[in-house]
């Protein structure tokens, strides 16, 4: 991964010595028309995926988030192939994946880790996350199995996703008995969806030293401003997402207009303003994993690490967005 460029500053992932750039790359889009990937993103070719990962690496992004459920392992395999194609050596990037808990017992964690390791080879798994809090086993049983993976050297750290404040505390307490920290909670968070500021998740993360990994940080494309500028673009987007985005264009326009003014000031894009807000509004606590279906999406997102909005601007965007939506998403 040789480069002359200055690397963006990194942040520790929770209380670990794993260091990540504030912007990573989400790879649900690499599911290739399988499961929910199809209704939301369509299908990318291997060449498309290689080019997206190359653009992220070139932009200084040093970590990637995938999951077992994204295309039943396709996203993991596509990511590993693309990193190899980009000449990235094992250990040069941070890899996060997730175990799928729904309708499963904790015993499936040790049974499925081999597949995760094989799919992602030769890149080691830095962070293994529990995708949702819904499983057939208790949080405690799940955390015991996850701790065993760390003790066996199969993964470096443990995170959760979509956990509420109380569930975070239970996971944290159980891991602590094994001498292992809870590293992160991956949740939906962006300017238009502020639930974690009101439901105790952000506060608990701050108290326990847990990193918040913001997923859908661009509200599935709405916060890029491109659909406000050219609503006809929505016609080419997969059906499931099109309806959701169309219904929210007008109500969100005042926010996008202000973001566009700030973008001009910083020689940036609306996308970069939204991501910059996320990674600076709460110090180092929040990092983001925008998804991409084109190389220029990944390059654009990486450039959100090149400037810092002023505190007044962060507060102003906060106020405009909250006046539009309250803490809740406009609709789900
Ligand atoms: N843990 C969980 O339960 C969970 C749930 C959802 C997502 N995630 C993770 O979070 C990642 C990101 O979330 P997400 O994919 O839902 O939504 P997102 O990052 O908010 O939006 C991604 C979409 O926004 C558009 N976009 C991105 N960058 C752009 C740019 N610079 N310029 C113009 N358009 C741009 C693209 O839309 P088009 O493709 O239409 O152009 C892209 O596919 C996923 O890949 C996944 O890894 C996790």
Short mmCIF file of C-alpha atoms and ligand atoms in Angstrom, two decimals:
data_model
loop_
_atom_site.label_atom_id
_atom_site.label_comp_id
_atom_site.label_asym_id
_atom_site.label_seq_id
_atom_site.Cartn_x
_atom_site.Cartn_y
_atom_site.Cartn_z
CA UNK A 1 0.00 0.00 0.00
CA UNK A 2 2.82 2.40 -0.88
CA UNK A 3 1.71 6.03 -1.07
CA UNK A 4 3.33 9.48 -0.94
CA UNK A 5 0.19 11.04 0.49
CA UNK A 6 -0.13 12.16 4.11
CA UNK A 7 -2.18 9.55 5.96
CA UNK A 8 -5.29 10.87 7.72
CA UNK A 9 -5.11 10.86 11.53
CA UNK A 10 -6.42 7.69 13.18
CA UNK A 11 -8.39 7.08 16.38
CA UNK A 12 -8.33 4.17 18.81
CA UNK A 13 -11.23 1.75 18.38
CA UNK A 14 -12.83 1.77 21.83
CA UNK A 15 -10.32 0.97 24.58
CA UNK A 16 -8.13 -1.15 22.25
CA UNK A 17 -4.83 -0.46 20.53
CA UNK A 18 -6.50 -0.87 17.11
CA UNK A 19 -6.32 2.45 15.28
CA UNK A 20 -8.78 3.39 12.54
CA UNK A 21 -9.38 6.36 10.31
CA UNK A 22 -12.59 8.24 11.21
CA UNK A 23 -14.02 7.17 7.84
CA UNK A 24 -14.08 3.46 6.94
CA UNK A 25 -15.84 1.72 4.05
CA UNK A 26 -19.14 -0.14 4.49
CA UNK A 27 -19.51 -3.15 2.17
CA UNK A 28 -23.17 -4.20 2.29
CA UNK A 29 -23.11 -2.99 -1.34
CA UNK A 30 -20.76 -5.90 -2.16
CA UNK A 31 -23.54 -8.50 -1.54
CA UNK A 32 -24.21 -8.89 -5.29
CA UNK A 33 -27.97 -9.14 -5.44
CA UNK A 34 -28.30 -11.59 -2.59
CA UNK A 35 -30.79 -11.04 0.26
CA UNK A 36 -31.33 -7.40 1.28
CA UNK A 37 -28.42 -6.32 -0.92
CA UNK A 38 -30.69 -6.84 -3.92
CA UNK A 39 -33.61 -4.64 -2.85
CA UNK A 40 -31.34 -1.79 -1.85
CA UNK A 41 -28.19 -1.79 -3.99
CA UNK A 42 -28.39 -3.98 -7.10
CA UNK A 43 -25.36 -6.01 -8.14
CA UNK A 44 -21.76 -4.82 -8.54
CA UNK A 45 -19.22 -6.69 -10.70
CA UNK A 46 -15.88 -7.86 -9.26
CA UNK A 47 -14.15 -5.09 -11.27
CA UNK A 48 -16.51 -2.46 -9.82
CA UNK A 49 -15.79 -3.72 -6.31
CA UNK A 50 -12.04 -3.79 -6.85
CA UNK A 51 -12.14 -0.18 -8.09
CA UNK A 52 -14.20 0.99 -5.09
CA UNK A 53 -11.80 -0.60 -2.60
CA UNK A 54 -8.82 0.81 -4.50
CA UNK A 55 -10.36 4.31 -4.30
CA UNK A 56 -10.91 3.95 -0.55
CA UNK A 57 -7.33 2.77 0.00
CA UNK A 58 -5.98 5.59 -2.21
CA UNK A 59 -8.02 8.07 -0.16
CA UNK A 60 -6.34 6.90 3.06
CA UNK A 61 -9.21 4.82 4.47
CA UNK A 62 -7.63 2.13 6.66
CA UNK A 63 -10.61 -0.05 7.61
CA UNK A 64 -13.48 -1.98 6.15
CA UNK A 65 -16.74 -3.26 7.61
CA UNK A 66 -18.46 -6.37 6.28
CA UNK A 67 -20.77 -9.10 7.63
CA UNK A 68 -21.60 -12.77 7.32
CA UNK A 69 -25.14 -11.89 6.15
CA UNK A 70 -24.05 -9.54 3.32
CA UNK A 71 -24.64 -11.89 0.40
CA UNK A 72 -24.05 -14.92 2.68
CA UNK A 73 -20.30 -14.26 2.76
CA UNK A 74 -19.97 -12.74 -0.72
CA UNK A 75 -19.20 -9.30 0.67
CA UNK A 76 -16.38 -10.77 2.80
CA UNK A 77 -14.89 -12.66 -0.16
CA UNK A 78 -15.27 -9.67 -2.49
CA UNK A 79 -13.58 -7.43 0.03
CA UNK A 80 -10.61 -9.77 0.52
CA UNK A 81 -10.16 -10.19 -3.25
CA UNK A 82 -10.31 -6.42 -3.80
CA UNK A 83 -7.76 -5.75 -1.05
CA UNK A 84 -5.42 -8.32 -2.61
CA UNK A 85 -5.92 -6.65 -6.00
CA UNK A 86 -5.03 -3.29 -4.42
CA UNK A 87 -1.77 -4.75 -3.13
CA UNK A 88 -2.76 -4.36 0.52
CA UNK A 89 -0.76 -6.61 2.86
CA UNK A 90 -2.35 -8.40 5.85
CA UNK A 91 -2.13 -6.13 8.88
CA UNK A 92 -2.05 -2.93 6.81
CA UNK A 93 -5.81 -2.45 7.17
CA UNK A 94 -8.34 -3.13 9.91
CA UNK A 95 -11.12 -5.61 9.14
CA UNK A 96 -14.47 -5.74 10.93
CA UNK A 97 -17.08 -8.40 10.26
CA UNK A 98 -20.25 -9.61 12.02
CA UNK A 99 -21.89 -12.82 13.19
CA UNK A 100 -25.60 -13.15 12.27
CA UNK A 101 -27.55 -13.97 15.45
CA UNK A 102 -31.19 -14.18 14.36
CA UNK A 103 -32.70 -17.67 14.96
CA UNK A 104 -29.31 -18.91 16.14
CA UNK A 105 -27.76 -20.01 19.43
CA UNK A 106 -24.42 -18.71 20.69
CA UNK A 107 -22.88 -22.06 19.75
CA UNK A 108 -22.95 -20.96 16.10
CA UNK A 109 -20.26 -18.33 16.87
CA UNK A 110 -17.40 -20.86 17.23
CA UNK A 111 -18.92 -22.99 14.46
CA UNK A 112 -18.97 -20.13 11.90
CA UNK A 113 -15.74 -18.28 12.71
CA UNK A 114 -13.71 -20.60 10.47
CA UNK A 115 -15.79 -19.54 7.48
CA UNK A 116 -15.30 -15.85 8.33
CA UNK A 117 -11.53 -16.34 8.58
CA UNK A 118 -11.44 -18.29 5.31
CA UNK A 119 -13.56 -15.72 3.44
CA UNK A 120 -11.40 -12.84 4.59
CA UNK A 121 -8.00 -14.54 4.23
CA UNK A 122 -5.26 -13.47 4.24
CA UNK A 123 -6.58 -10.49 6.26
CA UNK A 124 -7.05 -11.18 9.97
CA UNK A 125 -10.30 -10.22 11.67
CA UNK A 126 -9.68 -7.28 13.97
CA UNK A 127 -13.23 -6.69 15.15
CA UNK A 128 -15.98 -9.33 15.33
CA UNK A 129 -19.44 -7.90 15.99
CA UNK A 130 -22.81 -9.35 16.93
CA UNK A 131 -25.06 -7.97 14.17
CA UNK A 132 -28.31 -7.62 16.16
CA UNK A 133 -29.36 -8.20 19.79
CA UNK A 134 -31.92 -10.83 18.75
CA UNK A 135 -30.73 -14.43 19.20
CA UNK A 136 -31.89 -17.68 20.76
CA UNK A 137 -29.22 -17.33 23.49
CA UNK A 138 -28.70 -14.65 26.14
CA UNK A 139 -26.33 -11.73 25.64
CA UNK A 140 -24.14 -13.31 28.34
CA UNK A 141 -23.83 -16.65 26.49
CA UNK A 142 -23.04 -14.78 23.27
CA UNK A 143 -20.35 -12.66 24.94
CA UNK A 144 -18.79 -15.76 26.54
CA UNK A 145 -18.39 -17.31 23.06
CA UNK A 146 -17.07 -14.06 21.58
CA UNK A 147 -14.53 -13.78 24.43
CA UNK A 148 -13.32 -17.31 23.66
CA UNK A 149 -12.56 -16.21 20.08
CA UNK A 150 -10.34 -13.40 21.41
CA UNK A 151 -8.63 -15.78 23.86
CA UNK A 152 -8.00 -18.25 21.02
CA UNK A 153 -6.46 -15.46 18.88
CA UNK A 154 -9.13 -15.84 16.18
CA UNK A 155 -10.25 -12.19 16.43
CA UNK A 156 -8.68 -9.20 18.17
CA UNK A 157 -11.71 -7.39 19.58
CA UNK A 158 -15.44 -7.72 20.17
CA UNK A 159 -18.18 -5.30 19.17
CA UNK A 160 -21.97 -5.27 18.97
CA UNK A 161 -24.46 -3.71 16.59
CA UNK A 162 -27.97 -2.32 17.08
CA UNK A 163 -27.70 -2.83 20.87
CA UNK A 164 -29.61 -0.47 23.16
CA UNK A 165 -27.99 1.11 26.24
CA UNK A 166 -28.97 -1.67 28.62
CA UNK A 167 -27.82 -4.38 26.22
CA UNK A 168 -24.48 -2.56 25.83
CA UNK A 169 -24.04 -2.57 29.60
CA UNK A 170 -24.77 -6.30 29.82
CA UNK A 171 -22.31 -7.10 27.01
CA UNK A 172 -19.68 -4.82 28.57
CA UNK A 173 -20.08 -6.39 32.03
CA UNK A 174 -19.88 -9.94 30.71
CA UNK A 175 -16.79 -9.31 28.59
CA UNK A 176 -15.16 -7.53 31.55
CA UNK A 177 -15.29 -10.80 33.49
CA UNK A 178 -12.99 -12.22 30.81
CA UNK A 179 -10.74 -9.13 30.96
CA UNK A 180 -11.90 -8.07 27.47
CA UNK A 181 -13.37 -4.64 26.66
CA UNK A 182 -16.53 -4.07 24.63
CA UNK A 183 -15.02 -2.15 21.72
CA UNK A 184 -17.89 -0.70 19.71
CA UNK A 185 -21.59 -0.49 18.99
CA UNK A 186 -22.51 -0.14 15.31
CA UNK A 187 -25.79 1.76 15.01
CA UNK A 188 -27.68 3.87 12.51
CA UNK A 189 -26.64 7.48 13.03
CA UNK A 190 -26.58 10.52 10.79
CA UNK A 191 -27.78 14.14 10.75
CA UNK A 192 -31.33 12.98 10.00
CA UNK A 193 -31.47 10.07 12.45
CA UNK A 194 -30.49 11.16 15.94
CA UNK A 195 -32.09 8.47 18.07
CA UNK A 196 -28.84 7.50 19.79
CA UNK A 197 -28.52 11.02 21.21
CA UNK A 198 -31.84 10.59 23.02
CA UNK A 199 -32.05 6.90 23.91
CA UNK A 200 -28.93 6.63 26.06
CA UNK A 201 -26.73 4.77 23.54
CA UNK A 202 -24.35 7.67 22.87
CA UNK A 203 -24.19 8.59 26.56
CA UNK A 204 -23.45 4.98 27.55
CA UNK A 205 -20.75 4.73 24.88
CA UNK A 206 -19.12 7.86 26.26
CA UNK A 207 -19.28 6.57 29.83
CA UNK A 208 -17.87 3.11 28.98
CA UNK A 209 -15.30 4.25 26.42
CA UNK A 210 -17.03 2.42 23.55
CA UNK A 211 -16.74 3.65 19.95
CA UNK A 212 -19.95 4.33 18.01
CA UNK A 213 -19.69 3.09 14.43
CA UNK A 214 -22.28 5.08 12.46
CA UNK A 215 -23.97 3.03 9.74
CA UNK A 216 -26.07 4.52 6.93
CA UNK A 217 -24.21 7.78 7.68
CA UNK A 218 -25.57 9.29 4.44
CA UNK A 219 -29.14 8.12 5.12
CA UNK A 220 -28.73 5.68 2.21
CA UNK A 221 -27.77 8.49 -0.17
CA UNK A 222 -30.24 11.20 0.93
CA UNK A 223 -27.51 13.23 2.67
CA UNK A 224 -25.38 13.42 -0.48
CA UNK A 225 -27.85 15.98 -1.90
CA UNK A 226 -27.73 14.29 -5.33
CA UNK A 227 -31.37 13.20 -5.23
CA UNK A 228 -32.46 16.71 -4.21
CA UNK A 229 -30.56 18.12 -7.16
CA UNK A 230 -31.75 15.49 -9.66
CA UNK A 231 -34.82 13.61 -8.35
CA UNK A 232 -34.95 11.63 -11.64
CA UNK A 233 -31.84 9.73 -10.45
CA UNK A 234 -34.13 7.87 -8.06
CA UNK A 235 -35.85 6.12 -10.98
CA UNK A 236 -32.75 4.00 -11.55
CA UNK A 237 -32.40 2.98 -7.89
CA UNK A 238 -33.67 -0.38 -6.59
CA UNK A 239 -37.34 -0.22 -5.59
CA UNK A 240 -37.04 -0.77 -1.85
CA UNK A 241 -34.83 2.26 -1.38
CA UNK A 242 -36.43 4.51 -4.01
CA UNK A 243 -39.74 4.89 -2.17
CA UNK A 244 -38.09 5.72 1.15
CA UNK A 245 -35.86 8.39 -0.36
CA UNK A 246 -38.53 10.00 -2.56
CA UNK A 247 -40.86 10.55 0.39
CA UNK A 248 -38.22 12.53 2.27
CA UNK A 249 -36.77 14.83 -0.37
CA UNK A 250 -38.77 17.97 0.31
CA UNK A 251 -38.76 17.90 4.10
CA UNK A 252 -34.96 17.61 4.14
CA UNK A 253 -34.24 20.28 1.54
CA UNK A 254 -33.50 23.16 4.01
CA UNK A 255 -30.75 21.06 5.59
CA UNK A 256 -29.25 20.07 2.24
CA UNK A 257 -29.29 23.74 1.11
CA UNK A 258 -27.25 24.81 4.16
CA UNK A 259 -24.89 21.85 3.73
CA UNK A 260 -24.35 22.93 0.12
CA UNK A 261 -23.35 26.44 1.26
CA UNK A 262 -20.84 24.98 3.72
CA UNK A 263 -19.56 22.64 1.00
CA UNK A 264 -18.75 25.67 -1.12
CA UNK A 265 -16.94 27.33 1.78
CA UNK A 266 -14.73 24.26 2.37
CA UNK A 267 -14.31 23.38 -1.31
CA UNK A 268 -16.02 20.13 -0.35
CA UNK A 269 -19.24 18.26 -1.22
CA UNK A 270 -22.54 17.90 0.61
CA UNK A 271 -21.54 14.28 1.35
CA UNK A 272 -18.33 15.42 3.00
CA UNK A 273 -20.16 18.00 5.13
CA UNK A 274 -22.53 15.32 6.48
CA UNK A 275 -19.69 12.92 7.25
CA UNK A 276 -17.51 15.66 8.73
CA UNK A 277 -20.35 16.58 11.08
CA UNK A 278 -20.62 12.95 12.23
CA UNK A 279 -16.93 12.43 12.94
CA UNK A 280 -16.51 15.71 14.82
CA UNK A 281 -19.79 16.45 16.63
CA UNK A 282 -18.84 14.14 19.52
CA UNK A 283 -15.04 14.30 19.52
CA UNK A 284 -13.40 10.98 18.69
CA UNK A 285 -16.35 8.89 19.90
CA UNK A 286 -18.10 8.48 16.53
CA UNK A 287 -16.63 7.04 13.32
CA UNK A 288 -18.54 6.31 10.12
CA UNK A 289 -18.79 3.64 7.41
CA UNK A 290 -20.37 5.13 4.30
CA UNK A 291 -21.22 2.60 1.60
CA UNK A 292 -20.32 3.08 -2.07
CA UNK A 293 -21.45 1.72 -5.43
CA UNK A 294 -18.92 3.78 -7.43
CA UNK A 295 -15.21 4.50 -6.90
CA UNK A 296 -15.87 8.25 -6.76
CA UNK A 297 -18.24 7.70 -3.79
CA UNK A 298 -15.39 6.17 -1.78
CA UNK A 299 -12.93 8.86 -2.87
CA UNK A 300 -15.41 11.61 -1.96
CA UNK A 301 -16.07 10.12 1.49
CA UNK A 302 -12.35 9.81 2.24
CA UNK A 303 -11.91 13.53 1.61
CA UNK A 304 -14.30 14.23 4.50
CA UNK A 305 -11.23 13.61 6.70
CA UNK A 306 -9.38 16.63 5.24
CA UNK A 307 -11.05 19.49 7.11
CA UNK A 308 -12.96 20.26 10.32
CA UNK A 309 -16.25 22.16 10.52
CA UNK A 310 -16.22 24.92 13.15
CA UNK A 311 -18.07 24.34 16.41
CA UNK A 312 -20.65 26.94 15.38
CA UNK A 313 -21.25 25.14 12.09
CA UNK A 314 -21.57 21.78 13.84
CA UNK A 315 -24.12 23.33 16.20
CA UNK A 316 -26.00 25.04 13.38
CA UNK A 317 -26.38 21.81 11.35
CA UNK A 318 -27.40 20.03 14.54
CA UNK A 319 -30.15 22.63 15.12
CA UNK A 320 -31.45 22.69 11.53
CA UNK A 321 -31.62 18.89 11.32
CA UNK A 322 -33.23 18.52 14.70
CA UNK A 323 -35.86 21.15 13.88
CA UNK A 324 -36.76 19.11 10.79
CA UNK A 325 -36.87 15.69 12.36
CA UNK A 326 -36.67 15.83 16.14
CA UNK A 327 -34.49 12.95 17.26
CA UNK A 328 -36.40 10.41 15.25
CA UNK A 329 -35.77 9.32 11.67
CA UNK A 330 -38.24 10.99 9.30
CA UNK A 331 -39.55 7.54 8.50
CA UNK A 332 -38.10 4.08 8.41
N1 LIG B 1 -25.04 -3.04 11.34
C1 LIG B 1 -26.13 -2.90 10.62
O1 LIG B 1 -27.22 -3.37 10.97
C2 LIG B 1 -26.02 -2.13 9.32
C3 LIG B 1 -27.19 -1.72 8.65
C4 LIG B 1 -27.04 -0.98 7.46
C5 LIG B 1 -25.77 -0.68 6.98
N2 LIG B 1 -24.65 -1.12 7.65
C6 LIG B 1 -23.29 -0.82 7.13
O2 LIG B 1 -23.17 0.56 6.87
C7 LIG B 1 -22.71 0.78 5.54
C8 LIG B 1 -23.24 2.09 5.01
O3 LIG B 1 -24.65 2.22 5.18
P1 LIG B 1 -25.65 2.21 3.94
O4 LIG B 1 -24.99 1.53 2.82
O5 LIG B 1 -26.94 1.71 4.45
O6 LIG B 1 -25.93 3.73 3.59
P2 LIG B 1 -25.09 5.08 3.32
O7 LIG B 1 -23.66 4.88 3.52
O8 LIG B 1 -25.81 6.10 4.10
O9 LIG B 1 -25.41 5.34 1.75
C9 LIG B 1 -24.71 4.67 0.75
C10 LIG B 1 -25.22 5.11 -0.61
O10 LIG B 1 -25.15 6.52 -0.72
C11 LIG B 1 -24.73 6.89 -2.04
N3 LIG B 1 -23.41 7.52 -1.93
C12 LIG B 1 -22.41 7.20 -1.08
N4 LIG B 1 -21.37 8.05 -1.23
C13 LIG B 1 -21.74 8.93 -2.19
C14 LIG B 1 -21.09 10.04 -2.76
N5 LIG B 1 -19.90 10.43 -2.35
N6 LIG B 1 -21.72 10.71 -3.73
C15 LIG B 1 -22.96 10.34 -4.14
N7 LIG B 1 -23.62 9.28 -3.63
C16 LIG B 1 -23.01 8.58 -2.66
C17 LIG B 1 -24.67 5.62 -2.84
O11 LIG B 1 -25.97 5.44 -3.38
P3 LIG B 1 -26.21 4.86 -4.86
O12 LIG B 1 -25.62 3.50 -4.80
O13 LIG B 1 -27.68 4.85 -5.03
O14 LIG B 1 -25.53 5.79 -5.82
C18 LIG B 1 -24.36 4.59 -1.76
O15 LIG B 1 -24.70 3.28 -2.14
C19 LIG B 1 -23.16 -0.48 4.78
O16 LIG B 1 -22.38 -0.71 3.63
C20 LIG B 1 -22.95 -1.54 5.82
O17 LIG B 1 -21.58 -1.93 5.87
C21 LIG B 1 -24.77 -1.82 8.81
#
